[in-house]
Amino acid sequence: MHLICAKRLRIRNAAAATLIGGTLLLAGCVSRVSIESINHDPARFGGKDLKVAGRVVNSFTVAASGAFELDNGTGRLWVFRDKKDLPAHNSSLTVNGKIEQGFEFGGRNFIIILRETSRH
């Protein structure tokens, strides 16, 4: 009888550890968000790590930095990059970054921009 209870306790502890570990792992994941959601309520995403996918439809560089515009079918979003090597026009990619509002770059003003932290 004690052996069965000990096995059940170990199984419950293992299940709880798996659940807690999975929750912690997911908490560290970057959320994939539609451009439409960002454009609709940018304040909701301010300062959060986001993942946005789309096709490059526009780009420009100034000095050592650059910006490119992504379109994912739900809307368009400019992405700022601290490097001037930009993705090719019409290429599809996923970008991780943080939303900023009221951004100026290259003589242009952007209401919303994603500051790139990594690209896939």
PDB file of C-alpha atoms in Angstrom:
ATOM      1  CA  MET A   1       0.000   0.000   0.000  1.00  0.00           C
ATOM      2  CA  HIS A   2       2.764   2.455   0.922  1.00  0.00           C
ATOM      3  CA  LEU A   3       4.578   1.665  -2.329  1.00  0.00           C
ATOM      4  CA  ILE A   4       1.502   2.580  -4.395  1.00  0.00           C
ATOM      5  CA  CYS A   5       1.044   5.873  -2.504  1.00  0.00           C
ATOM      6  CA  ALA A   6       4.727   6.724  -2.969  1.00  0.00           C
ATOM      7  CA  LYS A   7       4.471   6.081  -6.732  1.00  0.00           C
ATOM      8  CA  ARG A   8       1.351   8.262  -6.999  1.00  0.00           C
ATOM      9  CA  LEU A   9       3.086  11.038  -5.075  1.00  0.00           C
ATOM     10  CA  ARG A  10       6.102  10.878  -7.407  1.00  0.00           C
ATOM     11  CA  ILE A  11       3.833  10.979 -10.460  1.00  0.00           C
ATOM     12  CA  ARG A  12       1.951  14.001  -9.072  1.00  0.00           C
ATOM     13  CA  ASN A  13       5.219  15.779  -8.255  1.00  0.00           C
ATOM     14  CA  ALA A  14       6.580  15.067 -11.740  1.00  0.00           C
ATOM     15  CA  ALA A  15       3.365  16.345 -13.345  1.00  0.00           C
ATOM     16  CA  ALA A  16       3.446  19.501 -11.217  1.00  0.00           C
ATOM     17  CA  ALA A  17       7.109  20.109 -12.061  1.00  0.00           C
ATOM     18  CA  THR A  18       6.376  19.653 -15.773  1.00  0.00           C
ATOM     19  CA  LEU A  19       3.440  22.069 -15.598  1.00  0.00           C
ATOM     20  CA  ILE A  20       5.458  24.702 -13.722  1.00  0.00           C
ATOM     21  CA  GLY A  21       8.458  24.290 -16.040  1.00  0.00           C
ATOM     22  CA  GLY A  22       6.273  24.578 -19.135  1.00  0.00           C
ATOM     23  CA  THR A  23       4.586  27.695 -17.792  1.00  0.00           C
ATOM     24  CA  LEU A  24       7.943  29.331 -17.068  1.00  0.00           C
ATOM     25  CA  LEU A  25       9.217  28.400 -20.515  1.00  0.00           C
ATOM     26  CA  LEU A  26       6.167  29.866 -22.229  1.00  0.00           C
ATOM     27  CA  ALA A  27       6.393  33.036 -20.142  1.00  0.00           C
ATOM     28  CA  GLY A  28       9.804  33.696 -21.682  1.00  0.00           C
ATOM     29  CA  CYS A  29       8.574  33.213 -25.250  1.00  0.00           C
ATOM     30  CA  VAL A  30       8.068  36.133 -27.585  1.00  0.00           C
ATOM     31  CA  SER A  31       4.446  36.521 -28.700  1.00  0.00           C
ATOM     32  CA  ARG A  32       3.665  36.593 -32.417  1.00  0.00           C
ATOM     33  CA  VAL A  33       1.301  39.470 -33.127  1.00  0.00           C
ATOM     34  CA  SER A  34      -0.586  40.644 -36.209  1.00  0.00           C
ATOM     35  CA  ILE A  35       0.245  44.082 -37.557  1.00  0.00           C
ATOM     36  CA  GLU A  36      -3.465  44.897 -37.427  1.00  0.00           C
ATOM     37  CA  SER A  37      -3.467  44.320 -33.644  1.00  0.00           C
ATOM     38  CA  ILE A  38      -0.433  46.561 -33.182  1.00  0.00           C
ATOM     39  CA  ASN A  39      -1.856  49.363 -35.336  1.00  0.00           C
ATOM     40  CA  HIS A  40      -5.243  49.125 -33.611  1.00  0.00           C
ATOM     41  CA  ASP A  41      -3.854  49.428 -30.041  1.00  0.00           C
ATOM     42  CA  PRO A  42      -0.098  50.207 -29.975  1.00  0.00           C
ATOM     43  CA  ALA A  43      -0.128  51.189 -26.282  1.00  0.00           C
ATOM     44  CA  ARG A  44      -1.094  47.608 -25.406  1.00  0.00           C
ATOM     45  CA  PHE A  45       2.196  46.381 -26.886  1.00  0.00           C
ATOM     46  CA  GLY A  46       4.518  49.179 -25.715  1.00  0.00           C
ATOM     47  CA  GLY A  47       7.786  47.867 -24.271  1.00  0.00           C
ATOM     48  CA  LYS A  48       6.880  44.201 -24.827  1.00  0.00           C
ATOM     49  CA  ASP A  49       8.964  41.772 -26.876  1.00  0.00           C
ATOM     50  CA  LEU A  50       6.972  40.947 -30.012  1.00  0.00           C
ATOM     51  CA  LYS A  51       7.363  38.765 -33.065  1.00  0.00           C
ATOM     52  CA  VAL A  52       5.952  40.074 -36.354  1.00  0.00           C
ATOM     53  CA  ALA A  53       6.019  38.298 -39.710  1.00  0.00           C
ATOM     54  CA  GLY A  54       5.468  39.793 -43.125  1.00  0.00           C
ATOM     55  CA  ARG A  55       6.801  40.709 -46.549  1.00  0.00           C
ATOM     56  CA  VAL A  56       9.160  43.651 -47.092  1.00  0.00           C
ATOM     57  CA  VAL A  57       7.394  46.263 -49.237  1.00  0.00           C
ATOM     58  CA  ASN A  58       9.553  49.356 -48.689  1.00  0.00           C
ATOM     59  CA  SER A  59      12.908  50.348 -47.169  1.00  0.00           C
ATOM     60  CA  PHE A  60      15.478  53.127 -46.809  1.00  0.00           C
ATOM     61  CA  THR A  61      18.800  53.751 -45.055  1.00  0.00           C
ATOM     62  CA  VAL A  62      20.323  56.787 -43.363  1.00  0.00           C
ATOM     63  CA  ALA A  63      23.982  56.683 -42.296  1.00  0.00           C
ATOM     64  CA  ALA A  64      24.542  53.392 -40.432  1.00  0.00           C
ATOM     65  CA  SER A  65      20.867  52.580 -39.764  1.00  0.00           C
ATOM     66  CA  GLY A  66      17.849  51.606 -41.795  1.00  0.00           C
ATOM     67  CA  ALA A  67      14.124  51.004 -41.782  1.00  0.00           C
ATOM     68  CA  PHE A  68      11.884  48.667 -43.731  1.00  0.00           C
ATOM     69  CA  GLU A  69       8.134  48.305 -43.991  1.00  0.00           C
ATOM     70  CA  LEU A  70       6.456  44.930 -43.429  1.00  0.00           C
ATOM     71  CA  ASP A  71       3.054  43.922 -44.807  1.00  0.00           C
ATOM     72  CA  ASN A  72       1.391  40.764 -43.491  1.00  0.00           C
ATOM     73  CA  GLY A  73      -2.003  41.152 -45.131  1.00  0.00           C
ATOM     74  CA  THR A  74      -3.549  42.712 -42.008  1.00  0.00           C
ATOM     75  CA  GLY A  75      -1.648  46.000 -42.260  1.00  0.00           C
ATOM     76  CA  ARG A  76       1.774  47.573 -42.587  1.00  0.00           C
ATOM     77  CA  LEU A  77       4.420  48.364 -39.973  1.00  0.00           C
ATOM     78  CA  TRP A  78       7.814  50.072 -40.200  1.00  0.00           C
ATOM     79  CA  VAL A  79      10.746  48.281 -38.568  1.00  0.00           C
ATOM     80  CA  PHE A  80      13.825  50.235 -37.439  1.00  0.00           C
ATOM     81  CA  ARG A  81      17.222  48.560 -37.527  1.00  0.00           C
ATOM     82  CA  ASP A  82      20.525  49.791 -35.997  1.00  0.00           C
ATOM     83  CA  LYS A  83      22.358  48.438 -39.051  1.00  0.00           C
ATOM     84  CA  LYS A  84      21.954  49.525 -42.636  1.00  0.00           C
ATOM     85  CA  ASP A  85      21.913  46.044 -44.207  1.00  0.00           C
ATOM     86  CA  LEU A  86      18.223  45.612 -44.876  1.00  0.00           C
ATOM     87  CA  PRO A  87      16.243  42.628 -46.147  1.00  0.00           C
ATOM     88  CA  ALA A  88      15.534  42.423 -49.871  1.00  0.00           C
ATOM     89  CA  HIS A  89      12.329  43.891 -51.287  1.00  0.00           C
ATOM     90  CA  ASN A  90       9.536  41.251 -51.383  1.00  0.00           C
ATOM     91  CA  SER A  91      11.397  38.931 -48.986  1.00  0.00           C
ATOM     92  CA  SER A  92       9.341  37.284 -46.249  1.00  0.00           C
ATOM     93  CA  LEU A  93      10.705  37.294 -42.734  1.00  0.00           C
ATOM     94  CA  THR A  94       9.935  37.305 -39.035  1.00  0.00           C
ATOM     95  CA  VAL A  95      11.246  40.098 -36.822  1.00  0.00           C
ATOM     96  CA  ASN A  96      11.509  40.283 -33.042  1.00  0.00           C
ATOM     97  CA  GLY A  97      11.442  43.716 -31.458  1.00  0.00           C
ATOM     98  CA  LYS A  98       9.714  46.288 -29.292  1.00  0.00           C
ATOM     99  CA  ILE A  99       7.039  48.793 -30.280  1.00  0.00           C
ATOM    100  CA  GLU A 100       7.875  52.484 -29.969  1.00  0.00           C
ATOM    101  CA  GLN A 101       5.565  55.425 -30.597  1.00  0.00           C
ATOM    102  CA  GLY A 102       6.482  58.898 -31.835  1.00  0.00           C
ATOM    103  CA  PHE A 103       9.702  57.869 -33.593  1.00  0.00           C
ATOM    104  CA  GLU A 104      11.713  60.091 -35.954  1.00  0.00           C
ATOM    105  CA  PHE A 105      14.267  58.706 -38.395  1.00  0.00           C
ATOM    106  CA  GLY A 106      15.770  60.070 -41.584  1.00  0.00           C
ATOM    107  CA  GLY A 107      13.600  63.183 -41.565  1.00  0.00           C
ATOM    108  CA  ARG A 108      10.437  61.079 -41.330  1.00  0.00           C
ATOM    109  CA  ASN A 109       8.062  60.821 -38.394  1.00  0.00           C
ATOM    110  CA  PHE A 110       6.540  57.464 -37.516  1.00  0.00           C
ATOM    111  CA  ILE A 111       3.542  57.130 -35.227  1.00  0.00           C
ATOM    112  CA  ILE A 112       4.407  53.475 -34.554  1.00  0.00           C
ATOM    113  CA  ILE A 113       7.602  51.553 -35.259  1.00  0.00           C
ATOM    114  CA  LEU A 114       9.038  48.176 -34.263  1.00  0.00           C
ATOM    115  CA  ARG A 115      12.652  48.495 -33.069  1.00  0.00           C
ATOM    116  CA  GLU A 116      14.281  45.266 -34.242  1.00  0.00           C
ATOM    117  CA  THR A 117      16.149  43.094 -31.737  1.00  0.00           C
ATOM    118  CA  SER A 118      16.545  40.039 -34.000  1.00  0.00           C
ATOM    119  CA  ARG A 119      15.409  38.709 -37.362  1.00  0.00           C
ATOM    120  CA  HIS A 120      14.647  35.205 -38.704  1.00  0.00           C
TER     121      HIS A 120
END
